[in-house]
Structures are given as C-alpha cells and as structure tokens.
Coordinates of C-alpha atoms in Angstrom, one line a residue:
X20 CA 0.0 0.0 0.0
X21 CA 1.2 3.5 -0.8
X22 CA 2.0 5.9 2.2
X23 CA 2.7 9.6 1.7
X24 CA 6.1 8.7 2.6
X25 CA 6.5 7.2 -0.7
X26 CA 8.4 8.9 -3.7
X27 CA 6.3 9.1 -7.2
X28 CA 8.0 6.2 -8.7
X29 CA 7.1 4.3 -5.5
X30 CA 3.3 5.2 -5.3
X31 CA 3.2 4.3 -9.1
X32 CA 4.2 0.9 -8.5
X33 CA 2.0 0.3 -5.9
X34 CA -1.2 1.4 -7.8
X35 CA -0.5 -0.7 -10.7
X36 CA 0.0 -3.6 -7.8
X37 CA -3.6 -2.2 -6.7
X38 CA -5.0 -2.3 -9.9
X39 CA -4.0 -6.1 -11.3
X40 CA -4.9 -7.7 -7.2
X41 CA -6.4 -5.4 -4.3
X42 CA -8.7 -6.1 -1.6
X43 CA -11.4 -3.6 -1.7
X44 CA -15.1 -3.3 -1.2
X45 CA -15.9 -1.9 -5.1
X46 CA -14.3 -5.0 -6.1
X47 CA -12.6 -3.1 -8.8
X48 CA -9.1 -4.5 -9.3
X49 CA -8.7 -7.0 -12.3
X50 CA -8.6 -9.8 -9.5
X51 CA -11.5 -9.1 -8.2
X52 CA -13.2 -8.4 -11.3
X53 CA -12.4 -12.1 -12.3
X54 CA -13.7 -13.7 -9.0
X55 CA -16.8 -11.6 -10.1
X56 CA -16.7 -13.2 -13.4
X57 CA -16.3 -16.8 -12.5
X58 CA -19.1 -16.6 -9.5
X59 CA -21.6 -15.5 -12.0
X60 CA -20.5 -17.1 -15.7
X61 CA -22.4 -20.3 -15.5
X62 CA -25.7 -18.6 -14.5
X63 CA -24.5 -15.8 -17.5
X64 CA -24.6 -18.5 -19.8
X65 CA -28.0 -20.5 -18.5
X66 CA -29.2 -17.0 -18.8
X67 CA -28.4 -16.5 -22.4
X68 CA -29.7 -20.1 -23.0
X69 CA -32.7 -19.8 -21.7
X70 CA -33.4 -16.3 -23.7
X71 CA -32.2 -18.3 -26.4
X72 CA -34.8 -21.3 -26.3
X73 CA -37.8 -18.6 -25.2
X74 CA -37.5 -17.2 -28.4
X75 CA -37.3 -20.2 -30.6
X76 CA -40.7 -21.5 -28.3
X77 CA -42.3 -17.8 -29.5
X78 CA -41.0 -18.2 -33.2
X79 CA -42.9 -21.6 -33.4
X80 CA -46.1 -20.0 -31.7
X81 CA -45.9 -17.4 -34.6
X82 CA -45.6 -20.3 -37.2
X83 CA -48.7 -22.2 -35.2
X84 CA -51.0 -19.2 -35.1
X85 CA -54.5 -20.0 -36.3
X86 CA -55.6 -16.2 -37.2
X87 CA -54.0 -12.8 -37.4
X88 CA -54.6 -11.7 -34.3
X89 CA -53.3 -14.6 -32.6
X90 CA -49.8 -14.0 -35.1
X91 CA -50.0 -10.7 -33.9
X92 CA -50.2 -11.3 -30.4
X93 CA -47.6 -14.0 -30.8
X94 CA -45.3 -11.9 -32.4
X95 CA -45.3 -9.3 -30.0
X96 CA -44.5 -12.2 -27.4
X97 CA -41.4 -13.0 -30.1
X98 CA -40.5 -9.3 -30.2
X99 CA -40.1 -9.1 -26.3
X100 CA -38.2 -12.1 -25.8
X101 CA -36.2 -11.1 -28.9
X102 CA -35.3 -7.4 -26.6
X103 CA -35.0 -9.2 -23.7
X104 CA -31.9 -11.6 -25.1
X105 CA -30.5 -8.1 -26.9
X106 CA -30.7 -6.3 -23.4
X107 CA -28.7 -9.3 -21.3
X108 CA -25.9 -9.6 -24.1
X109 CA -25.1 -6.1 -24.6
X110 CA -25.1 -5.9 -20.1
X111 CA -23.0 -9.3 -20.4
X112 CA -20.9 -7.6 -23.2
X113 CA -20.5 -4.1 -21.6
X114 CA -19.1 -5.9 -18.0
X115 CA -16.5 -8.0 -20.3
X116 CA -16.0 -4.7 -22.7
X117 CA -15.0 -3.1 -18.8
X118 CA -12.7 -5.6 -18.5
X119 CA -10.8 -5.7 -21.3
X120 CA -10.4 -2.0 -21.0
X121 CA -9.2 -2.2 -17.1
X122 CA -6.4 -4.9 -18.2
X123 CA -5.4 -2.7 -21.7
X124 CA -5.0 0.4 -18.7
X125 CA -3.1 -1.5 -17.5
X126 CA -0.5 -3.2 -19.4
X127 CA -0.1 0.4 -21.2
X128 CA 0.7 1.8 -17.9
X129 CA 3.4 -0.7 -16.9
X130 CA 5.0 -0.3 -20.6
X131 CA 5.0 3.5 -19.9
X132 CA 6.5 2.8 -16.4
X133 CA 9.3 0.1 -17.2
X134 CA 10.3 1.4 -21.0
X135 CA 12.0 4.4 -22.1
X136 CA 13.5 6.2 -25.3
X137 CA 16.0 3.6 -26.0
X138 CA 17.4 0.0 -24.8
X139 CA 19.2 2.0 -21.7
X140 CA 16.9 3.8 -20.6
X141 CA 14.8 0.7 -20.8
X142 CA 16.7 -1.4 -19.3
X143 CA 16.8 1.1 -16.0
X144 CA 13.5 2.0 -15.9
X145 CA 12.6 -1.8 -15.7
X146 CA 15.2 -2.3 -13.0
X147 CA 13.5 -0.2 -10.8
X148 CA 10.1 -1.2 -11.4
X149 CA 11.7 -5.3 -10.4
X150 CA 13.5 -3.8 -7.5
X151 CA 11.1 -1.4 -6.3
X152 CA 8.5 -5.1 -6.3
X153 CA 10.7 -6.7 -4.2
X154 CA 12.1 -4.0 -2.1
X155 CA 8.8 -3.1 -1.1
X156 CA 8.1 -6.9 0.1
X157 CA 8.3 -7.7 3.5
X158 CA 10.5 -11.3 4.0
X159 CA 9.3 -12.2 7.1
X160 CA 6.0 -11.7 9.0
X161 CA 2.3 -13.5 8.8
X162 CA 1.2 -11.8 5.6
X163 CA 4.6 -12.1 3.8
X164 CA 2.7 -15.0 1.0
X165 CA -0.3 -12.3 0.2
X166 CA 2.2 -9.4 -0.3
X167 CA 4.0 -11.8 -2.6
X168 CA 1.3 -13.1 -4.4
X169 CA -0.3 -9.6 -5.4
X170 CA 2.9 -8.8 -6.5
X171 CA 4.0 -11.3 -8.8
X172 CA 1.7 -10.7 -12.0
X173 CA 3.6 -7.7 -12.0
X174 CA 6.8 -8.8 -11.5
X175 CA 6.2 -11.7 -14.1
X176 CA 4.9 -9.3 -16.6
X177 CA 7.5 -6.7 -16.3
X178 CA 10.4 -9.9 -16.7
X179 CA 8.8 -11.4 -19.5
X180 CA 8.8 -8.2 -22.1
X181 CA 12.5 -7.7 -20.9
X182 CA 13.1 -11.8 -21.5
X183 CA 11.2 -11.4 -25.1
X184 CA 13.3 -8.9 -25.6
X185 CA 17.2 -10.4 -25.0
X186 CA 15.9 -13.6 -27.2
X187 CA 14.4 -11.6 -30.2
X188 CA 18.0 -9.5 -29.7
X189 CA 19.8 -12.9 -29.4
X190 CA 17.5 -14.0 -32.7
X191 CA 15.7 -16.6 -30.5
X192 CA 12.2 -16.3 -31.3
X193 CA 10.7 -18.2 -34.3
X194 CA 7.0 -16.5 -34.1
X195 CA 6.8 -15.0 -37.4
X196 CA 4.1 -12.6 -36.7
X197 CA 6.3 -10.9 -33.8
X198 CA 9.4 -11.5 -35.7
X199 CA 7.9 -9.3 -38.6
X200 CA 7.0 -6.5 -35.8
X201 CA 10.3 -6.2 -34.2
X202 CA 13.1 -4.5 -35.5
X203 CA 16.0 -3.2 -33.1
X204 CA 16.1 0.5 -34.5
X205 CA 12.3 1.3 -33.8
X206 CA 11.7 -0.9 -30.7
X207 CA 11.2 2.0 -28.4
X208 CA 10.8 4.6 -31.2
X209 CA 7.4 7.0 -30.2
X210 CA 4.7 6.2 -32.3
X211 CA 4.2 7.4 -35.6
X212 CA 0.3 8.4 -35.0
X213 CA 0.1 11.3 -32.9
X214 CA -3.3 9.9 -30.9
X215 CA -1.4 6.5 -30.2
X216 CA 0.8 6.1 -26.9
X217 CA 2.5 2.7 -27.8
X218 CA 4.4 2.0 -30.9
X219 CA 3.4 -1.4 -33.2
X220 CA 5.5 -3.6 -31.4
X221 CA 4.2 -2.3 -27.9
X222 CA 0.5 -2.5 -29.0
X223 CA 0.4 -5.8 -31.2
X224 CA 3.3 -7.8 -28.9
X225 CA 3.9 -6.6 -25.7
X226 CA 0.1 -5.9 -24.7
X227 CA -0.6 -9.6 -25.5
X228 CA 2.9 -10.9 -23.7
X229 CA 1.8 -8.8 -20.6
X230 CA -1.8 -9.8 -20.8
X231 CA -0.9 -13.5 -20.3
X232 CA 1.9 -12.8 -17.4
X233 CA -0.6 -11.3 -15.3
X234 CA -3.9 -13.4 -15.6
X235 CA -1.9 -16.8 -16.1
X236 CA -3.1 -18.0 -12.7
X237 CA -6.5 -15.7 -13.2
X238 CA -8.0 -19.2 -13.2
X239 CA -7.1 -19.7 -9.2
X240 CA -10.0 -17.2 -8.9
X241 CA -12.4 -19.6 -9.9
X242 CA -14.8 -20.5 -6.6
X243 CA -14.0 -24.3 -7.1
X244 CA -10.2 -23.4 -6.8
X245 CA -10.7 -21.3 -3.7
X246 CA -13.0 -23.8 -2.0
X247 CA -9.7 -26.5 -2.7
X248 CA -7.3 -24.0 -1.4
X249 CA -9.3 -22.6 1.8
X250 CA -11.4 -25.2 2.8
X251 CA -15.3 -25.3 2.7
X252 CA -15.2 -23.2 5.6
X253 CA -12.4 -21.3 4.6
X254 CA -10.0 -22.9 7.6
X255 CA -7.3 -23.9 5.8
X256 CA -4.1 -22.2 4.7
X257 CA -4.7 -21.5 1.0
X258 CA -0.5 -21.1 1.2
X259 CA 0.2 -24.5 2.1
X260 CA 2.0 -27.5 0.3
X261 CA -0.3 -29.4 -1.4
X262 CA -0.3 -32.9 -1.8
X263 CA 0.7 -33.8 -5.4
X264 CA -2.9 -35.7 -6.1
X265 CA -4.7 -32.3 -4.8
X266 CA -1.9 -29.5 -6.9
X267 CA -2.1 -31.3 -10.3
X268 CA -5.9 -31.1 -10.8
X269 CA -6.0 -27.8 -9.6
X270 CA -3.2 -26.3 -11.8
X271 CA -4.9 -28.1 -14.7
X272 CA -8.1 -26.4 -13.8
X273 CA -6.4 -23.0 -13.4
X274 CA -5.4 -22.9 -16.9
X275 CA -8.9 -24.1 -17.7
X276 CA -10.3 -21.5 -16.3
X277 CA -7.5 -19.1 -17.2
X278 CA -8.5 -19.7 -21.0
X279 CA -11.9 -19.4 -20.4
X280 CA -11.2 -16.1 -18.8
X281 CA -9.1 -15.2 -21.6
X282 CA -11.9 -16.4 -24.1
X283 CA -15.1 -15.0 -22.5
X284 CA -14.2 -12.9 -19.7
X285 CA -12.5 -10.7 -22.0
X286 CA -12.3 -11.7 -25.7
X287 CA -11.8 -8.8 -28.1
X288 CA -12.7 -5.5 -27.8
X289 CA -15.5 -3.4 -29.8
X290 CA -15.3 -0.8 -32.5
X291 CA -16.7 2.4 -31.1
X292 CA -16.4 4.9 -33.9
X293 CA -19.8 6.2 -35.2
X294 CA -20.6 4.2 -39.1
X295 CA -20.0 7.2 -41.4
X296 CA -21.1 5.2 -44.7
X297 CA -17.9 5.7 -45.5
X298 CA -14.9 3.5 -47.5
X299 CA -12.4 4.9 -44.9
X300 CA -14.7 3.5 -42.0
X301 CA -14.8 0.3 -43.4
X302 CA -11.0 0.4 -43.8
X303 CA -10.6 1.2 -40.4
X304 CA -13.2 -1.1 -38.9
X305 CA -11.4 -3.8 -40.8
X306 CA -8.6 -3.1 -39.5
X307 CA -9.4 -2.5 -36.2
X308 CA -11.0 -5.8 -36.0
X309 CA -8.1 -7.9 -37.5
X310 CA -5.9 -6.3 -34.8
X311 CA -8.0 -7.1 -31.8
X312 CA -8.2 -10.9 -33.5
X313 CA -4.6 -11.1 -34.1
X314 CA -4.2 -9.7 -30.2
X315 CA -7.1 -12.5 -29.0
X316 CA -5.5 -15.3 -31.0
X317 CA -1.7 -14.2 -29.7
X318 CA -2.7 -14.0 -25.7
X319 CA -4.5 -17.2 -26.2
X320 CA -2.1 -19.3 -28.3
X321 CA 0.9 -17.7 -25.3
X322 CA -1.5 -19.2 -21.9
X323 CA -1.4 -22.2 -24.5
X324 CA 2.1 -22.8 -25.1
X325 CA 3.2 -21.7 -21.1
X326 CA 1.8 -25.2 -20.2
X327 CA 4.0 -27.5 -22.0
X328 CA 6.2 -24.6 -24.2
X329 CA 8.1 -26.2 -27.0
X330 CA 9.3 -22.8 -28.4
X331 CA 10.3 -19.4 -27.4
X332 CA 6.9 -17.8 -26.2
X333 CA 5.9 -20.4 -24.0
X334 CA 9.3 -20.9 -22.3
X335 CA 9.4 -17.0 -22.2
X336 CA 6.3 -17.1 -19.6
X337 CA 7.2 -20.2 -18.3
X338 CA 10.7 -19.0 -17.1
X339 CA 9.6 -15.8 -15.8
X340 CA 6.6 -17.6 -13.8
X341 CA 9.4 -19.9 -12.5
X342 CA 11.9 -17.0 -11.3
X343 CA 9.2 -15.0 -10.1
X344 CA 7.8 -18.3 -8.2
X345 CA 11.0 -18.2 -6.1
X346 CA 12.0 -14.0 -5.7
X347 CA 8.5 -13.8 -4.5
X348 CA 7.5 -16.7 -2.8
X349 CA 4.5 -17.9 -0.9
X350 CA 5.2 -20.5 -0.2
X351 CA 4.9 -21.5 4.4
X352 CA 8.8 -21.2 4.7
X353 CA 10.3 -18.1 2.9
X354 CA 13.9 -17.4 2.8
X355 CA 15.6 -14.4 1.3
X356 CA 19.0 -16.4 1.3
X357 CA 17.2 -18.4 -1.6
X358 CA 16.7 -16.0 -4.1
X359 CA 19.9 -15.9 -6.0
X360 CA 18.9 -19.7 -6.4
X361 CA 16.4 -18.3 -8.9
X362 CA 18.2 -18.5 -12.3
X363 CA 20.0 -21.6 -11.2
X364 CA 16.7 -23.3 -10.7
X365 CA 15.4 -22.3 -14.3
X366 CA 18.4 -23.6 -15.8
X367 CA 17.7 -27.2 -13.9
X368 CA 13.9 -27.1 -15.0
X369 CA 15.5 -26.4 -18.6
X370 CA 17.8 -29.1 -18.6
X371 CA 14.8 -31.4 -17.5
X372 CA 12.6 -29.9 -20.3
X373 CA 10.2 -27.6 -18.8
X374 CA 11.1 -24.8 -21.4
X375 CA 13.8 -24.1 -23.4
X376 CA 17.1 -23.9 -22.7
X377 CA 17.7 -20.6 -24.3
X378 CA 15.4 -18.5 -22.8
X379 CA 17.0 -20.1 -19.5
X380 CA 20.3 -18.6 -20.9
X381 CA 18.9 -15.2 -22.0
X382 CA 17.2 -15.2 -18.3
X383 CA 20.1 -15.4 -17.0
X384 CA 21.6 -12.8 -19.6
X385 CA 19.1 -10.3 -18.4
X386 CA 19.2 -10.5 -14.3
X387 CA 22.3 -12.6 -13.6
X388 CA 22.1 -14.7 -10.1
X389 CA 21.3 -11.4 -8.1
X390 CA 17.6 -10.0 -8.2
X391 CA 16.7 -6.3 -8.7
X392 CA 16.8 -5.4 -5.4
X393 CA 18.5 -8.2 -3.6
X394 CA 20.9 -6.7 -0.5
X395 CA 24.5 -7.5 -0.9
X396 CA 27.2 -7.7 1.7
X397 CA 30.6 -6.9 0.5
X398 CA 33.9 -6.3 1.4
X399 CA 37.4 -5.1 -0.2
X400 CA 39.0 -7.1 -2.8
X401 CA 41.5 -9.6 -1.0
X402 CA 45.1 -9.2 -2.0
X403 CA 48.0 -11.3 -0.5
X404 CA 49.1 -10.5 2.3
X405 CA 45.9 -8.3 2.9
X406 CA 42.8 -9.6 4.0
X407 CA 39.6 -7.1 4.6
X408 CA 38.5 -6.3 7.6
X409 CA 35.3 -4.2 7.2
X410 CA 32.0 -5.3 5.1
X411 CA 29.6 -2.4 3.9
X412 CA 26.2 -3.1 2.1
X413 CA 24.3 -2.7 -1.5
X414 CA 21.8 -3.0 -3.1
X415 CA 21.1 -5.2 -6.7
X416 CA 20.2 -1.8 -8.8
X417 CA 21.0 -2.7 -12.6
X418 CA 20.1 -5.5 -15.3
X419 CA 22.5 -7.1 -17.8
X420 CA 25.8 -7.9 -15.7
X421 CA 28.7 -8.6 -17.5
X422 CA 28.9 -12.2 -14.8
X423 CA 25.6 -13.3 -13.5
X424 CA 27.6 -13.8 -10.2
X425 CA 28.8 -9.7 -10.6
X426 CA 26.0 -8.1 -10.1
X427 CA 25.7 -4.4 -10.5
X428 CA 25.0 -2.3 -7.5
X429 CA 24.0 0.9 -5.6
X430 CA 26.5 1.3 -2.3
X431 CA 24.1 2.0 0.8
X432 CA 27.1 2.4 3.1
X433 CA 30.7 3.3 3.5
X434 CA 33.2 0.7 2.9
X435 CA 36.4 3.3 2.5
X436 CA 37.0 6.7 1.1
X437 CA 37.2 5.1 -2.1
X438 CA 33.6 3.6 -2.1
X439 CA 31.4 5.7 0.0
X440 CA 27.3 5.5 0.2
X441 CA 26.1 6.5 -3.2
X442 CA 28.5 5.1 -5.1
X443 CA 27.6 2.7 -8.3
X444 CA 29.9 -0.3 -8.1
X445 CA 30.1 -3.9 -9.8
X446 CA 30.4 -6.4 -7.0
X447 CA 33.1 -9.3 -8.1
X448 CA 32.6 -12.1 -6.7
X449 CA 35.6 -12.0 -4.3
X450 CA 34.2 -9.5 -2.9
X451 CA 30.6 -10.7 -2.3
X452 CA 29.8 -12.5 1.1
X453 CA 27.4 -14.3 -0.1
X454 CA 30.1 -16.6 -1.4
X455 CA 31.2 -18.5 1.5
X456 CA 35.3 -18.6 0.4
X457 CA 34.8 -14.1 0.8
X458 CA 32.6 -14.8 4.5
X459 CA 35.3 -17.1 5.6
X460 CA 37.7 -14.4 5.8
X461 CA 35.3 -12.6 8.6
X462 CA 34.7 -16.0 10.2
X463 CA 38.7 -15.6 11.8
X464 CA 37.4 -12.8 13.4
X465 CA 36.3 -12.1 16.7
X466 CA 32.5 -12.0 17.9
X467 CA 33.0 -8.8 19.6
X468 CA 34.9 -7.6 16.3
X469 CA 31.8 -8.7 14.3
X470 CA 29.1 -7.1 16.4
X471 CA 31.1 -3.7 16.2
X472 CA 30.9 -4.0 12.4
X473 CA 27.2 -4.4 12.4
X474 CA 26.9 -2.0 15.0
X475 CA 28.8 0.6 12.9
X476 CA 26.7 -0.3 9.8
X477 CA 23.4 -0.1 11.5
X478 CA 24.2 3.4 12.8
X479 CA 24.9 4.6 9.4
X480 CA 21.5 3.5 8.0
X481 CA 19.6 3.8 11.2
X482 CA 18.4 0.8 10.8
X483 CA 18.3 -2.6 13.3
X484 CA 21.2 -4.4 13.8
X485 CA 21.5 -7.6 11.6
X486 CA 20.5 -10.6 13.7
X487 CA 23.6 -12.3 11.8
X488 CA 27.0 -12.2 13.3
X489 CA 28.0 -12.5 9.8
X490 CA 25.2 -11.4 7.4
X491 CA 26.1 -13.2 4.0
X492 CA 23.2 -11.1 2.2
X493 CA 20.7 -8.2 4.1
X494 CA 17.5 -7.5 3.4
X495 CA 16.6 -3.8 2.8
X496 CA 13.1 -3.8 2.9
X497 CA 13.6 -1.5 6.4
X498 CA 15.5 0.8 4.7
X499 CA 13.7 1.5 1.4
X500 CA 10.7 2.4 3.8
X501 CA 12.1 5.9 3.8
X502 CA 11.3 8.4 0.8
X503 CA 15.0 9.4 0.9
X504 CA 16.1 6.0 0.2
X505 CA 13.8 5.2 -2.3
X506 CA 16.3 6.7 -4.8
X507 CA 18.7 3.9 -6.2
X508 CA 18.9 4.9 -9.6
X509 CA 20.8 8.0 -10.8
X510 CA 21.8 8.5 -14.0
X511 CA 24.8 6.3 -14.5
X512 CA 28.0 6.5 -16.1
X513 CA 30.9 4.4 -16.2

C-alpha cells in the first residue's frame, strides 16, 4: 500500500499492484473483477440459453397461429423475448467490454513505467520497477505470502517483455508474426500516429505478452479453486503445500479456467467509432477488428504454449513464472537467502525440459544470479598479504551484468574513502559475502569484532542491527521504507 512517505515512482508501483490484485469493497481491481466473473459465468450462460430457447418457443407460436390476431399477439411475445436476449448480451458484453479496457489500462501503464526512449533507458526503468517489487516486500512476517502473491503478476509481466526482448536480440524467437514486428532500431521509437501512446510492437506484442503474465493463474480465482485451497469453511491455509494428487488437478483447472477467462471474460474488444457510410470507415473497422483478433488469438495461443512450451513464447512465460515463483514466494517457509537460487533453478527445469534452454540462458543474460533489489554484503577485494576487515552493504540496482555472479550495484554504506554511500559499483565475486570462500575471511574474526561491524553499519543506516553475526546477504526492505532512500537509480556513467 502507498504511504505519503513514498516517492512518485514508489506510489506508481503500488497502484499498478492495486490495480491487477487489491482487496477492496468496489471490487474493482482485475482480480477481483475475475472472482466476479467466475461466481456469475455459468448462471450468465443458462441465462443466455434460456433467452435463447424462449425465443425459438415464441418463433414456433408465430408459425402455429391459427388467425392474425393470434400471429399478432404472438409476435409481440417473439419481439419481447427477442429485446430481452438483446438487453442481457449487450449488459453481459459491456461488464467483459469493462474488463478488457481495465487490463489494456493496464498493461499500457506498466510499458509506460518500465520502458524508455532507447534499450538503456529501458533497461533502468525496468530495473526499478523489479526492485522497487521486491524492495517493497516484506521477507518475514504473517502476511509475507499475500504481499508476494499480489505482486507477482507484476513482476512476471514486467520480466517477461524484458526476456522477449534479449531472445528476439539474441535471434531466438521463431513467431513470425512478432518477428515481422520487431526491429532493433524502432523498438522504443514514439509512435508514428500522434493519438497513439505505444508503438506497433508495444501494441500488437507486448500488450498480448503482458496480458498472459498477469492473468496466467487468473483461473485460481475460480470458486471451485478457492474452495480446494481454503477449505469449505475457509479454515485452511490457501499457502500451504499441497499434496501432489490435490496440486495437479487444480493447476490443470487454473489454466482451464484461465483460458476461459481469456476467451469470455475478456475476448476482443468493440469498435466504437460512429458508421460514417464511409470506405475509410470500413477500412478502419477492418482493420481494427483484425488487430484485436490477431491480439485474441496471440494471448491465447501464449496461456497455450506456457503449459507445456516447446518454443520461445511459451518458455518466455514459463521462465519468468518460475523465477518470479522463487524471488517472491508464498510459499509456508520463505527465505531471502534463496533467491539468488532463482536462475539456477530455471536452468535445472531447462535441462529437465520444462522450457527451453535458451530462454533459460537469456534469463540469465538479463538479471544474472542477483535479483533487482536483492541486499548484498561486500567487502574489499582480498590481496595477498591483505585480507579485509570491514564489510559495507548494496543493493542489486542494474540488469544485464557482464557475470551473473557480478552483479551491479547501488552502495548504501561506506566501505572506505574510495567507495562511499552512493556510489555505483560492480560487486566481483571476491568481494561478495554471499560466497562462502569471501565470509570465511570474517569467520577468523572475533565476535566482539563482528558485532562492532554491524553495530557501525546499523548506525549509518539507522536501521536494526542484523540478527547475523555474519550477514552473507541483508535485506533492505527497512531501509527503502524511507522516501529518501527510495532513490537507487541516478543517472549512471561508467
């Protein structure tokens, strides 16, 4: 939840959060919409049917009647039920037409938010957006699962454009159809209409790539799914491990539902602008209407192809669900020394055959071992004869390190004159306590040694002392609380 405390960028964040999964009494989040959907779709549909079969019974009184006031009478009767099917499809049409329009909102406002001008500025505005997810994440606490799960269609959407990205720059992707909208040069290029806000490839690719991050698990909304997860009477823990006999129907039902969503709930949107009896109206009805098809057919054939992806698109969305899966877990026991387990964990599912092995690869190309926003403990680079004494903290700030184990950082506190609090540094790996052959150089020290370290440290950022002794990684979720931390990217040179 945004706080007044909170910088623009911050608040931003947090309403698009708000907007894709929020808890509210108007029910108006895209979450919430669904559950709405999903309650009410079968008794939509019986509805419709029913209309449906009423006027075929008042068509055959019509053909029955015996005189012309009975045909009249009958096909007034006709006429009404005729309205009455009219009226509940365009009310069933205008709630799915307010749907479509609340997930298009959105998915425009997170390319506005995470791309820029060029591949740089890109590449740092999406950064912040997947740092400013996790930083504002709580890692431990009762309601660290629902934090994480409202924030990982987000998260997932956000690292899937910058995934489809790398591989289409890596020449990866064999879809045709987005192939033919992608070139390098005009990527991020303004568009050429002055009334339009996203470019081709924005509108026609990334809309549908985002669409299917965030309602791939729509499905879970579905009040079957919630009964399995909570319990008939709600008791249970819908966070839980679930036995393998209970998780595989229900993820099979997700995407069952998911598509149907996708199909129904949604489906494509309508032509608004007034017939003219015009050529030029017809042109751009036409073409209006192949878009929104080609966008349908491209969501649906990418919530497809996630489930068992044999090429680029599905192991795109399949690898992001996976890394997001860990960086913002829900599952019982969450811990924040996993996370730079993510990438290694989509290369093993790779190497199994879950999705392809290059999009693990260009994963990794794109956020290296370290997430966005991941707290790194570092020291001096060793050199014989001189082993470091003093540890200062970072934080993951930057995508596309050079190593995936060097990842690229903002300096939160003074480690010497040379690097002082500000300051934009790679981490190598020798100098990166995470790496147990670095923290064994501060394991010959003292206890009373070590607490003064973290005594000094926690001074600086007037923050809590670590619990650890030795921190190997810290969590800076206290410290981005603050409006004047929540600054961590400048402009950067090097």
């Amino acid at each position: 939840m945004a706080t007044p405390i909170d910088n623009a960028f911050t608040r931003s964040v947090n309403a698009l959060v708000a907007k894709i999964d929020d808890a509210t009494q108007s029910k108006e989040s895209l979450f919430e919409q669904a559950e709405i959907y999903f309650q009410g779709a079968q008794s939509q549909q019986h509805t419709i049917a029913q209309l449906e079969k009423n006027i075929e019974e008042k068509r055959k009184e019509v053909e029955s009647a015996i005189n012309e006031v009975q045909k009249k009478q009958f096909r007034d009767f006709y006429q009404k039920a005729q309205k009455a099917l009219k009226d509940e499809t365009v009310k069933q049409a205008r709630q799915r037409y307010a749907r479509l329009k609340l997930l298009a909102q959105i998915t425009t406002e997170i390319i506005q938010l995470c791309e820029g001008k060029d591949w740089q500025e890109t590449q740092l505005k999406s950064a912040k957006v997947l740092a400013t997810l996790l930083l504002l994440c709580p890692t431990e606490g009762n309601g660290v699962a629902r934090i994480h799960q409202r924030f990982k269609p987000l998260y997932k959407a956000v690292l899937s454009l910058r995934l489809l990205d790398q591989m289409l720059k890596n020449q990866q992707v064999e879809n045709e159809y987005i192939v033919s909208r992608f070139h390098e040069s005009s990527r991020f290029s303004s568009p050429k209409a002055g009334a339009d806000v996203l470019n081709i490839f924005q509108r026609d690719v990334a809309i549908p790539l985002l669409s299917a991050a965030i309602i791939q698990d729509i499905g879970m909304q579905h009040p079957e799914i919630q009964r399995l997860l909570k319990g008939s009477d709600g008791s249970l823990n819908p966070f839980r491990v679930l036995e393998k006999d209970v998780r595989v129907p229900l993820l099979i039902m997700n995407h069952e539902q998911t598509s149907e969503f996708a199909l129904r709930g949604l489906g494509e949107a309508e032509f608004t602008e007034e017939d003219d009896d015009s050529a030029a109206f017809s042109e751009r009805k036409a073409r209006f209407c192949k878009r929104e098809s080609n966008r349908a057919r491209l969501l649906q054939s990418m919530l497809n192809s996630a489930v068992k992806p044999d090429g680029a698109l599905g192991s795109i969305l399949k690898a992001a669900q996976i890394y997001t899966s860990i960086v913002l877990s829900s599952k019982p026991k969450f811990n924040y020394a996993d996370l730079p387990k993510a990438t290694k964990v989509v290369q093993h599912s790779a190497q199994k055959g879950a999705l392809s092995v290059a999009s693990a690869q260009a994963l990794q190309q794109v956020v290296g071992h370290f997430p966005m926003g991941f707290g790194v403990v570092f020291c001096q680079e060793p050199t014989q004869g001189n082993m470091p004494k003093h540890y200062a903290y970072a934080v993951v700030n930057e995508l596309n390190p050079a190593h995936p184990s060097e990842p690229l950082c903002r300096v939160v506190s003074t480690l010497d004159p040379s690097c002082k609090r500000g300051a934009q540094r790679r981490i190598k790996q020798t100098q990166n306590l995470f790496f147990e052959h670095v923290s064994a150089h501060f394991s010959k020290l003292s206890p009373e040694v070590l607490s003064s370290l973290a005594d000094n440290i926690a001074s600086e950022l007037a923050q809590p002392k670590d619990k650890a002794l030795l921190p190997k990684s810290w969590s800076p979720h206290g410290f981005f609380h603050f409006k004047k931390q929540q600054n961590l990217w400048p402009s950067i040179t090097r």
